[in-house]
PDB file of N, CA, C and O in Angstrom:
ATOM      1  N   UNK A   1     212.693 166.101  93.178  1.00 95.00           N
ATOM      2  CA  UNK A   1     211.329 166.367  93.547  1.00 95.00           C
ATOM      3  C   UNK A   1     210.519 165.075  93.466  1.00 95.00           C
ATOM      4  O   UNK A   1     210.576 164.218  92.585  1.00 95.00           O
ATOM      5  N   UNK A   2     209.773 165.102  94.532  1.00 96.00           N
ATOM      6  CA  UNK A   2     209.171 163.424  94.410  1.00 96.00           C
ATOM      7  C   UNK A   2     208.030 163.867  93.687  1.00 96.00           C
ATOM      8  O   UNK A   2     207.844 165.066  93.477  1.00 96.00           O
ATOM      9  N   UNK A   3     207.181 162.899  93.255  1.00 96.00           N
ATOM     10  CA  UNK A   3     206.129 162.754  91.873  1.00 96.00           C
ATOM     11  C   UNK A   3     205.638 162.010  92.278  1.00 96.00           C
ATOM     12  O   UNK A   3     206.298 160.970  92.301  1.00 96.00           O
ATOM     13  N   UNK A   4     204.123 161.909  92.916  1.00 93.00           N
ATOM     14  CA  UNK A   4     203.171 160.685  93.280  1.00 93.00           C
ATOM     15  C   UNK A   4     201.928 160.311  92.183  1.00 93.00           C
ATOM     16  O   UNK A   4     201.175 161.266  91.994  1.00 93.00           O
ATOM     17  N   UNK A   5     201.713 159.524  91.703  1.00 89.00           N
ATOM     18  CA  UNK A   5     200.553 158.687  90.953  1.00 89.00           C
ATOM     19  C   UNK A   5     199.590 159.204  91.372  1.00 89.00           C
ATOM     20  O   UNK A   5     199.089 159.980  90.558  1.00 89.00           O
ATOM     21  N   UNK A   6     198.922 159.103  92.595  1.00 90.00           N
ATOM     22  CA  UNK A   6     197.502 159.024  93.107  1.00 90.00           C
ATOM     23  C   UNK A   6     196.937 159.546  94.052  1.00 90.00           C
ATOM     24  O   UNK A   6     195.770 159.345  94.387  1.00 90.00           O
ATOM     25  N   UNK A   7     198.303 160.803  94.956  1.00 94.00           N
ATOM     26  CA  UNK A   7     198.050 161.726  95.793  1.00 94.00           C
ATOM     27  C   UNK A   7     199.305 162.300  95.220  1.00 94.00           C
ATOM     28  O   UNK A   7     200.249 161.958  94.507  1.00 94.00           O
ATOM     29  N   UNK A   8     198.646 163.832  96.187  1.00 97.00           N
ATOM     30  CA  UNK A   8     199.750 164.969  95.512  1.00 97.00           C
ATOM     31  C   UNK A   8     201.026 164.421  96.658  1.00 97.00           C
ATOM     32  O   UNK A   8     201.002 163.755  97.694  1.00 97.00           O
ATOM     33  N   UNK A   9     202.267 165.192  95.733  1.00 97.00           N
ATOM     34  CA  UNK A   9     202.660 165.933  94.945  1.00 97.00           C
ATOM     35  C   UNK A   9     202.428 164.783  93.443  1.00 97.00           C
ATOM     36  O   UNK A   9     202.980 163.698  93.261  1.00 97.00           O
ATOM     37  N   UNK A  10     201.526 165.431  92.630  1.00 97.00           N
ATOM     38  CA  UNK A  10     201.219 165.080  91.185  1.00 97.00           C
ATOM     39  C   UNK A  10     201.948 165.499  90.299  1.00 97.00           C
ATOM     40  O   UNK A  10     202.254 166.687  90.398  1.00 97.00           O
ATOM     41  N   UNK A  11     202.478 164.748  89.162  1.00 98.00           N
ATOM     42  CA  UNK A  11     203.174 164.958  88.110  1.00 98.00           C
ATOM     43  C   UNK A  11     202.796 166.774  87.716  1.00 98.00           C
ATOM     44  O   UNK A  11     203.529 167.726  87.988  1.00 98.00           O
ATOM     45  N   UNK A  12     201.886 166.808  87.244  1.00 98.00           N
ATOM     46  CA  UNK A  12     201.290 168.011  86.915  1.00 98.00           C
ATOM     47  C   UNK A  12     201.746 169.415  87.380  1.00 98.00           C
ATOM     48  O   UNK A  12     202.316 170.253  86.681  1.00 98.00           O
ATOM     49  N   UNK A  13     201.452 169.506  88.470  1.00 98.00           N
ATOM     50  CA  UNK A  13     201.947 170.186  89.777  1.00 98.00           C
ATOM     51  C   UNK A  13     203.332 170.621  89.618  1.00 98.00           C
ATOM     52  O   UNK A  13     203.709 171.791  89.558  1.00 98.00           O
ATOM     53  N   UNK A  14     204.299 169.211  89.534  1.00 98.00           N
ATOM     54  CA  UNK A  14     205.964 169.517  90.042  1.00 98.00           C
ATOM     55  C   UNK A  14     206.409 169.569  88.742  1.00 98.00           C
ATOM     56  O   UNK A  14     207.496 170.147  88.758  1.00 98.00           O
ATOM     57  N   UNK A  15     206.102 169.245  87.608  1.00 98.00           N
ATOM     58  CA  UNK A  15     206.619 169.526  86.281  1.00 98.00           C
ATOM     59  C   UNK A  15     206.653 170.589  86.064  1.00 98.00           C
ATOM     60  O   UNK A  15     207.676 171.041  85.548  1.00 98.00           O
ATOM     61  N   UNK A  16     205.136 171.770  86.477  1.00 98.00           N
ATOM     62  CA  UNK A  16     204.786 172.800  85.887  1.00 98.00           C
ATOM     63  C   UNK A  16     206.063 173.733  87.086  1.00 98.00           C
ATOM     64  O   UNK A  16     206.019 174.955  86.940  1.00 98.00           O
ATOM     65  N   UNK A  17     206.517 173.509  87.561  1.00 98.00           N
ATOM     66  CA  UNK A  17     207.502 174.426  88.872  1.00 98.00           C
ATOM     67  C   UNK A  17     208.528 174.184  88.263  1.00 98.00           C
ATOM     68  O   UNK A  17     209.470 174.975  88.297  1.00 98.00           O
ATOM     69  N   UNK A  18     208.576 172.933  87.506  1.00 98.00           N
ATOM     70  CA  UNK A  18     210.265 172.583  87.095  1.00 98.00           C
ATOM     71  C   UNK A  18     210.463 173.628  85.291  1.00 98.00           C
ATOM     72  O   UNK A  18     211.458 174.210  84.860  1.00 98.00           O
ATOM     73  N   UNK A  19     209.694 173.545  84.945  1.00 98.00           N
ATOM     74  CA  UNK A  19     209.057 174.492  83.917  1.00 98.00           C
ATOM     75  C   UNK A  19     209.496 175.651  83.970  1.00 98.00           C
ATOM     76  O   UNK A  19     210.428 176.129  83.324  1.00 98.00           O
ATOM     77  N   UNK A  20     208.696 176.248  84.909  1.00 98.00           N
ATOM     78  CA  UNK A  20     209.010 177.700  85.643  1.00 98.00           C
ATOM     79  C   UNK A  20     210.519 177.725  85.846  1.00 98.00           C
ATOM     80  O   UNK A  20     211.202 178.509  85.186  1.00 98.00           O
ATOM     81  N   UNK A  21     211.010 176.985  86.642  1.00 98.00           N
ATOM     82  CA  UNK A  21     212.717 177.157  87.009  1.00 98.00           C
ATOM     83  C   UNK A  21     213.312 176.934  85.722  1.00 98.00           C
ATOM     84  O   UNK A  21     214.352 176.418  86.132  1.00 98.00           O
ATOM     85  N   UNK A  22     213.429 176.935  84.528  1.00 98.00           N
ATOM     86  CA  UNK A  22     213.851 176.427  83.583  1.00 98.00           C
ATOM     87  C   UNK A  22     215.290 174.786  83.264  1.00 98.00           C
ATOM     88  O   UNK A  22     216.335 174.536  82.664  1.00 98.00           O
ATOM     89  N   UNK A  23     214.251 174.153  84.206  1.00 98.00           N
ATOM     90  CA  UNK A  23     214.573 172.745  84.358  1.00 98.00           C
ATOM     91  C   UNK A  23     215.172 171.839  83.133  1.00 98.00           C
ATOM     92  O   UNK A  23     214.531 170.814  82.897  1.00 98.00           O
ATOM     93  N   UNK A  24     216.313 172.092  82.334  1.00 98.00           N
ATOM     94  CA  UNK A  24     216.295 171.449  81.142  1.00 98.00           C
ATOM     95  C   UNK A  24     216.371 170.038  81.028  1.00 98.00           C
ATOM     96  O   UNK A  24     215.919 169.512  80.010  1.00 98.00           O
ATOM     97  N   UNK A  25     216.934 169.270  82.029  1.00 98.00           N
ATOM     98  CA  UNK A  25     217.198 167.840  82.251  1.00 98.00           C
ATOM     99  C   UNK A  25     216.390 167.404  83.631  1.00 98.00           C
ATOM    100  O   UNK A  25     216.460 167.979  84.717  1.00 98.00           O
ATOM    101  N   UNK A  26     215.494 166.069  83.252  1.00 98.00           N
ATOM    102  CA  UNK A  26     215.162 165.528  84.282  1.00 98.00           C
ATOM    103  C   UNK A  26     215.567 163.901  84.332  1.00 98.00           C
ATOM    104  O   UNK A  26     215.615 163.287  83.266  1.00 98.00           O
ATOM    105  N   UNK A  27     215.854 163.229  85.579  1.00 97.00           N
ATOM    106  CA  UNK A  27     215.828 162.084  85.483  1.00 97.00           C
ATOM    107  C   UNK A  27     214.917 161.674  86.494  1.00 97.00           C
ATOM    108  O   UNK A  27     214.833 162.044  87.665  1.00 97.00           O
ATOM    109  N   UNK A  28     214.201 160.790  85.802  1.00 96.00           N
ATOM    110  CA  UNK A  28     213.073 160.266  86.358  1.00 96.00           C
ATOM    111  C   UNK A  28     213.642 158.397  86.926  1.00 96.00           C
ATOM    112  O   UNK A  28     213.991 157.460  86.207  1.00 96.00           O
ATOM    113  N   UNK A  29     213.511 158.475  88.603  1.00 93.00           N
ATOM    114  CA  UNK A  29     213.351 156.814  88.966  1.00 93.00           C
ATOM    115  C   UNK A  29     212.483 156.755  89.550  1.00 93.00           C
ATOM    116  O   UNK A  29     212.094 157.602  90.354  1.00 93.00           O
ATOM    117  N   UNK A  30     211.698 155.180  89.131  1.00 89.00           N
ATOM    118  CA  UNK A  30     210.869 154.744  90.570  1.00 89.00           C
ATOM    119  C   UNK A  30     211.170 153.894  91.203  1.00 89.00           C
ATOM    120  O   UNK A  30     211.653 152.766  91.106  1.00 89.00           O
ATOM    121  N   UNK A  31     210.713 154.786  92.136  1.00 89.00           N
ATOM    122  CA  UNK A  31     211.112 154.076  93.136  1.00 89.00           C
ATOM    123  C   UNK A  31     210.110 152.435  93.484  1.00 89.00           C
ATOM    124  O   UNK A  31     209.914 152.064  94.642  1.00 89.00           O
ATOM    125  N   UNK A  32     209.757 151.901  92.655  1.00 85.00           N
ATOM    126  CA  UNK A  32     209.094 150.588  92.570  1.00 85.00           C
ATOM    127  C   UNK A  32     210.152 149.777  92.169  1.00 85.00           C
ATOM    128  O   UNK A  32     210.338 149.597  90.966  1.00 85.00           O
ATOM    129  N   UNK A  33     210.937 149.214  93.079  1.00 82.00           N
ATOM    130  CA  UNK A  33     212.480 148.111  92.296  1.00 82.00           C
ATOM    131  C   UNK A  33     212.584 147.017  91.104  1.00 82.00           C
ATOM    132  O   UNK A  33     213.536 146.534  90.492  1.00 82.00           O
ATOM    133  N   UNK A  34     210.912 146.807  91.038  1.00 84.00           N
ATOM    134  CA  UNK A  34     210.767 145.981  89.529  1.00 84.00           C
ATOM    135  C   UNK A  34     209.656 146.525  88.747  1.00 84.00           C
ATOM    136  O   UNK A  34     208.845 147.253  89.319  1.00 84.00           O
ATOM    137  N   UNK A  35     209.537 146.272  87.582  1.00 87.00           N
ATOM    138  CA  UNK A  35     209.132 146.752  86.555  1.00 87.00           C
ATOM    139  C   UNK A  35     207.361 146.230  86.458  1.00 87.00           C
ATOM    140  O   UNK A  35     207.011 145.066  86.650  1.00 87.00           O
ATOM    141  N   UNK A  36     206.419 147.354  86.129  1.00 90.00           N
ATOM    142  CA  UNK A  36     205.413 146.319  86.226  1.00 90.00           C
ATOM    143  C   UNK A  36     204.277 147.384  85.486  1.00 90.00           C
ATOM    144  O   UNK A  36     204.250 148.559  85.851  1.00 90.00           O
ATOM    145  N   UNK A  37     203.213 146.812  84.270  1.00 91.00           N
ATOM    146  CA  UNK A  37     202.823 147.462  83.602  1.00 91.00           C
ATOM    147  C   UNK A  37     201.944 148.672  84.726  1.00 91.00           C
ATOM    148  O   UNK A  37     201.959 149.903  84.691  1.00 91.00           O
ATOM    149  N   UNK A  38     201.191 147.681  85.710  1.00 90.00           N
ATOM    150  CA  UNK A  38     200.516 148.786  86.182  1.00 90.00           C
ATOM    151  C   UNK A  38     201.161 149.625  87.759  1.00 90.00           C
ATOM    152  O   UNK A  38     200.382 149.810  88.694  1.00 90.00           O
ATOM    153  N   UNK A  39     202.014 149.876  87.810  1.00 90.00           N
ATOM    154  CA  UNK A  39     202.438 150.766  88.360  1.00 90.00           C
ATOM    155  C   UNK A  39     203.755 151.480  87.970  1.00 90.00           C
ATOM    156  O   UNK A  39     203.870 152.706  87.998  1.00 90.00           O
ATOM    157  N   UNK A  40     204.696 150.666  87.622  1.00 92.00           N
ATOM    158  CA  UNK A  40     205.497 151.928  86.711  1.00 92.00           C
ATOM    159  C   UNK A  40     205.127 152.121  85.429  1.00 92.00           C
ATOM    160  O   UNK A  40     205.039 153.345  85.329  1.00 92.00           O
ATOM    161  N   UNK A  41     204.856 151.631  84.385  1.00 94.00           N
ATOM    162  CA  UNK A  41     204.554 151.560  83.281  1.00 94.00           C
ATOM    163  C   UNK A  41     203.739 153.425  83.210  1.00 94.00           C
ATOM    164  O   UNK A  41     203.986 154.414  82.520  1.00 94.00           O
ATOM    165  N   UNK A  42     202.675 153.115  84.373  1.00 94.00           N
ATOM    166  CA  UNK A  42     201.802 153.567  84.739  1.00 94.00           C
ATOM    167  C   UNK A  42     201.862 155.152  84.909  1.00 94.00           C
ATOM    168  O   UNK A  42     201.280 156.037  84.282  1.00 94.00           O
ATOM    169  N   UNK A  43     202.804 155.212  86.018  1.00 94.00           N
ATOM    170  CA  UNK A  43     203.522 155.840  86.386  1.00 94.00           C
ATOM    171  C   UNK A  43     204.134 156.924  85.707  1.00 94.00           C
ATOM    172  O   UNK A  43     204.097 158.121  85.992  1.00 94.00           O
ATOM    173  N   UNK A  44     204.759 156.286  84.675  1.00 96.00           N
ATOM    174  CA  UNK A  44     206.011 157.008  83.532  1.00 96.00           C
ATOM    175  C   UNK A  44     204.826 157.186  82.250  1.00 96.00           C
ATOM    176  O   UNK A  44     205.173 157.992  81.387  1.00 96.00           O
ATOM    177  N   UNK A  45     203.698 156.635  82.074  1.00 96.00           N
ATOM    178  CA  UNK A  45     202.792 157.401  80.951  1.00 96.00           C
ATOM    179  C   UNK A  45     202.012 158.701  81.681  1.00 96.00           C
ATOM    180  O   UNK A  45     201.557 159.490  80.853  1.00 96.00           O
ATOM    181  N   UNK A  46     201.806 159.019  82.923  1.00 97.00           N
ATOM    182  CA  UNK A  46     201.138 159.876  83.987  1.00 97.00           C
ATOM    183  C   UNK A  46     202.594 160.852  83.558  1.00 97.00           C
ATOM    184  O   UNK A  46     202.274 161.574  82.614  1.00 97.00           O
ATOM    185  N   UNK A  47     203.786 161.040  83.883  1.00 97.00           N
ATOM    186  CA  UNK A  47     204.499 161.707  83.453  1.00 97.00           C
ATOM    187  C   UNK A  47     204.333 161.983  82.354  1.00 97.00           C
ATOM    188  O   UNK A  47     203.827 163.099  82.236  1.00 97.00           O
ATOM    189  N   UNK A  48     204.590 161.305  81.130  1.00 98.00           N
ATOM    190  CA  UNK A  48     204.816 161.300  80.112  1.00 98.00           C
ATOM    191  C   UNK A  48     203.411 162.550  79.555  1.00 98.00           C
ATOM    192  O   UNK A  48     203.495 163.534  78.820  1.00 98.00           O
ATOM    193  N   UNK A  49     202.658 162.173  80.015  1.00 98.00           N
ATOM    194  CA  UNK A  49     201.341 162.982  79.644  1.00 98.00           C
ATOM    195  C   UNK A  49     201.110 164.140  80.011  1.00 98.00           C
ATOM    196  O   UNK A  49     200.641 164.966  79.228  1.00 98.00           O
ATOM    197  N   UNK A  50     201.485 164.508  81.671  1.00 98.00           N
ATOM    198  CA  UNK A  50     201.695 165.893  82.103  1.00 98.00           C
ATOM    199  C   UNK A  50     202.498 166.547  81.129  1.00 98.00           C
ATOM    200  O   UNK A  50     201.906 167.370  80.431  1.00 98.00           O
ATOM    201  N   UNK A  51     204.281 166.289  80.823  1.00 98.00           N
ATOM    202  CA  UNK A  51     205.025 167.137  79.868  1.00 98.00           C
ATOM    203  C   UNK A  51     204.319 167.294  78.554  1.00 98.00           C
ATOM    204  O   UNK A  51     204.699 168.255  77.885  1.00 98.00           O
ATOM    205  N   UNK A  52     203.632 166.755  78.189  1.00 98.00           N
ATOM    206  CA  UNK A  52     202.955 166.815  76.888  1.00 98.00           C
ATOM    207  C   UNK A  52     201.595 168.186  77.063  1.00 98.00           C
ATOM    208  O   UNK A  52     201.504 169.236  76.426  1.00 98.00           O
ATOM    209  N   UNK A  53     201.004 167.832  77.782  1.00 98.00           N
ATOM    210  CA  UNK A  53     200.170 169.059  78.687  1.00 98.00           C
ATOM    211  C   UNK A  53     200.517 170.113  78.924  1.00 98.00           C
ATOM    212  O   UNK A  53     199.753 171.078  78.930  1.00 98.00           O
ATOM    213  N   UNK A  54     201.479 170.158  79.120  1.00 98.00           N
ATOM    214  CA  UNK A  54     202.410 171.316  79.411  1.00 98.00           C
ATOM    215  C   UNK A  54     203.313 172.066  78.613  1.00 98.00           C
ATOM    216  O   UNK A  54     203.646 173.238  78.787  1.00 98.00           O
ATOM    217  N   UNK A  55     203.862 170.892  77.272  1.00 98.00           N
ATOM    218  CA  UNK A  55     204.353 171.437  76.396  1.00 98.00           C
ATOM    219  C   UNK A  55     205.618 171.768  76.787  1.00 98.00           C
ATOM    220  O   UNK A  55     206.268 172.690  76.295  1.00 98.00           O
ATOM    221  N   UNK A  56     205.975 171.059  77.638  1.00 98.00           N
ATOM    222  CA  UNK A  56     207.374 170.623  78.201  1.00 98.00           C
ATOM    223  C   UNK A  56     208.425 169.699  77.735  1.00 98.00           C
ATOM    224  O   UNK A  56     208.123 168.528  77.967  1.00 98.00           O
ATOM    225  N   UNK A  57     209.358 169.826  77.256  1.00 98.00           N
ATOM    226  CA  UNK A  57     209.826 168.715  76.986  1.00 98.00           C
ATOM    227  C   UNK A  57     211.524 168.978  76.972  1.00 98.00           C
ATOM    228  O   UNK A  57     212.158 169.382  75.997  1.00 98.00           O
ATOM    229  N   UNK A  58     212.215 168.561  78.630  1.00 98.00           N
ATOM    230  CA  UNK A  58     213.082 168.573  78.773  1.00 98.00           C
ATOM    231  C   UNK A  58     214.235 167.482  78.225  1.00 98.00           C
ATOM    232  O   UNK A  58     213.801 166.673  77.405  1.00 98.00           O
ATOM    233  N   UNK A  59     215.244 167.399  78.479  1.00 98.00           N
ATOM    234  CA  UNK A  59     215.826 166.014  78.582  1.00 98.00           C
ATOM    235  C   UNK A  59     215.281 164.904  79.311  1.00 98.00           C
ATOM    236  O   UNK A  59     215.177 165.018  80.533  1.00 98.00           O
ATOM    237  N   UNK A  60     214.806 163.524  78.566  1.00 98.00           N
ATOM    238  CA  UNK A  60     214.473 163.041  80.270  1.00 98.00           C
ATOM    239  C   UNK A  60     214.895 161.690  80.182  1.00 98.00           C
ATOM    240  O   UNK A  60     214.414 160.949  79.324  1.00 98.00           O
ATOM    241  N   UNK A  61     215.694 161.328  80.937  1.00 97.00           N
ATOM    242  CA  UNK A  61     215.928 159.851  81.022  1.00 97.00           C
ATOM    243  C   UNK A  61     215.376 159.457  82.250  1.00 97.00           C
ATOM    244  O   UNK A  61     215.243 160.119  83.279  1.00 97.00           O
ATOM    245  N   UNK A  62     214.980 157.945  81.939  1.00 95.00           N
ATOM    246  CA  UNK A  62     214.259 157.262  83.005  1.00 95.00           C
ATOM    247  C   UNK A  62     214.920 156.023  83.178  1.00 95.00           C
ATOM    248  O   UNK A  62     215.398 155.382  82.242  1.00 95.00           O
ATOM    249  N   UNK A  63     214.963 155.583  84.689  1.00 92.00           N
ATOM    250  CA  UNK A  63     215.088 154.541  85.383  1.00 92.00           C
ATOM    251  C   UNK A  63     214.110 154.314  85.607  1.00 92.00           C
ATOM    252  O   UNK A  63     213.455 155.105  86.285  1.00 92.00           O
ATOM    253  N   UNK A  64     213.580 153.177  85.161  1.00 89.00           N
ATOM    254  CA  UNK A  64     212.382 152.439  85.257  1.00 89.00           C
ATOM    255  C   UNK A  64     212.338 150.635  86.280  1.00 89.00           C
ATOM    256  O   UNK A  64     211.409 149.855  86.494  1.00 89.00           O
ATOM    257  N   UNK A  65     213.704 150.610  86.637  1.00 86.00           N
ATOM    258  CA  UNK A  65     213.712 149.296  87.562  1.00 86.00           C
ATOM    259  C   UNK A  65     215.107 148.902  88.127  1.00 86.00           C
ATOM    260  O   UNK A  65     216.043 149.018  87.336  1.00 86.00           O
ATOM    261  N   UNK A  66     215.366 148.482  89.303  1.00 80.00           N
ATOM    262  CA  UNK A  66     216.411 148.227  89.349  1.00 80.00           C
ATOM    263  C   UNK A  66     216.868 147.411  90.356  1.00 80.00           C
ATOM    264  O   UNK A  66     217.786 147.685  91.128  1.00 80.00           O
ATOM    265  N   UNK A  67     215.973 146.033  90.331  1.00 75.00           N
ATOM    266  CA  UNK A  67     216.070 145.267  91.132  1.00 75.00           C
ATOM    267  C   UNK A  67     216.674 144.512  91.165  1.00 75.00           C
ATOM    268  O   UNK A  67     216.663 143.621  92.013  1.00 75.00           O
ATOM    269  N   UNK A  68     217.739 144.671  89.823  1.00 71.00           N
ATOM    270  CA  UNK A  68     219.081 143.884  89.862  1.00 71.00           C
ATOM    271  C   UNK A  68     220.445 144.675  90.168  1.00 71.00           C
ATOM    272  O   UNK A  68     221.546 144.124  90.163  1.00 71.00           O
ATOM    273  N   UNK A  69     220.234 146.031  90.433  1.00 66.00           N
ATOM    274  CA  UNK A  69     221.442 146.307  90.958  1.00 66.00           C
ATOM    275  C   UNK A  69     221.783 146.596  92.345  1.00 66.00           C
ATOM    276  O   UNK A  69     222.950 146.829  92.659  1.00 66.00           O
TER     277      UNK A  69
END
């Protein structure tokens, strides 16, 4: 499910559906290929904050860059 920052589809939104489906594992990438406080950083605390909101808290590993592979 894609997850946008600053237009929908919003963290908020697709967490609370993944919720509902009883989603136990998520892996989260962005798709931004290098690492950078204000947009992934960014990004993954906007997540990080919806599951907390929500009282969600699946498995979640994150890919956060990967402009070396």
């Amino acid at each position: 499910y894609p997850i946008m920052r600053y237009t929908p589809p919003f963290a908020i939104d697709i967490l609370s559906r993944l919720k509902q489906k009883g989603i136990k594992e998520i892996i989260a990438i962005s798709m931004y290929p290098h690492y950078s406080t204000t947009t992934t950083k960014s990004s993954i605390t906007d997540l990080k904050d919806a599951l907390q909101k929500l009282n969600y808290n699946p498995k979640l590993t994150i890919i956060d860059r990967y402009y070396d592979n």
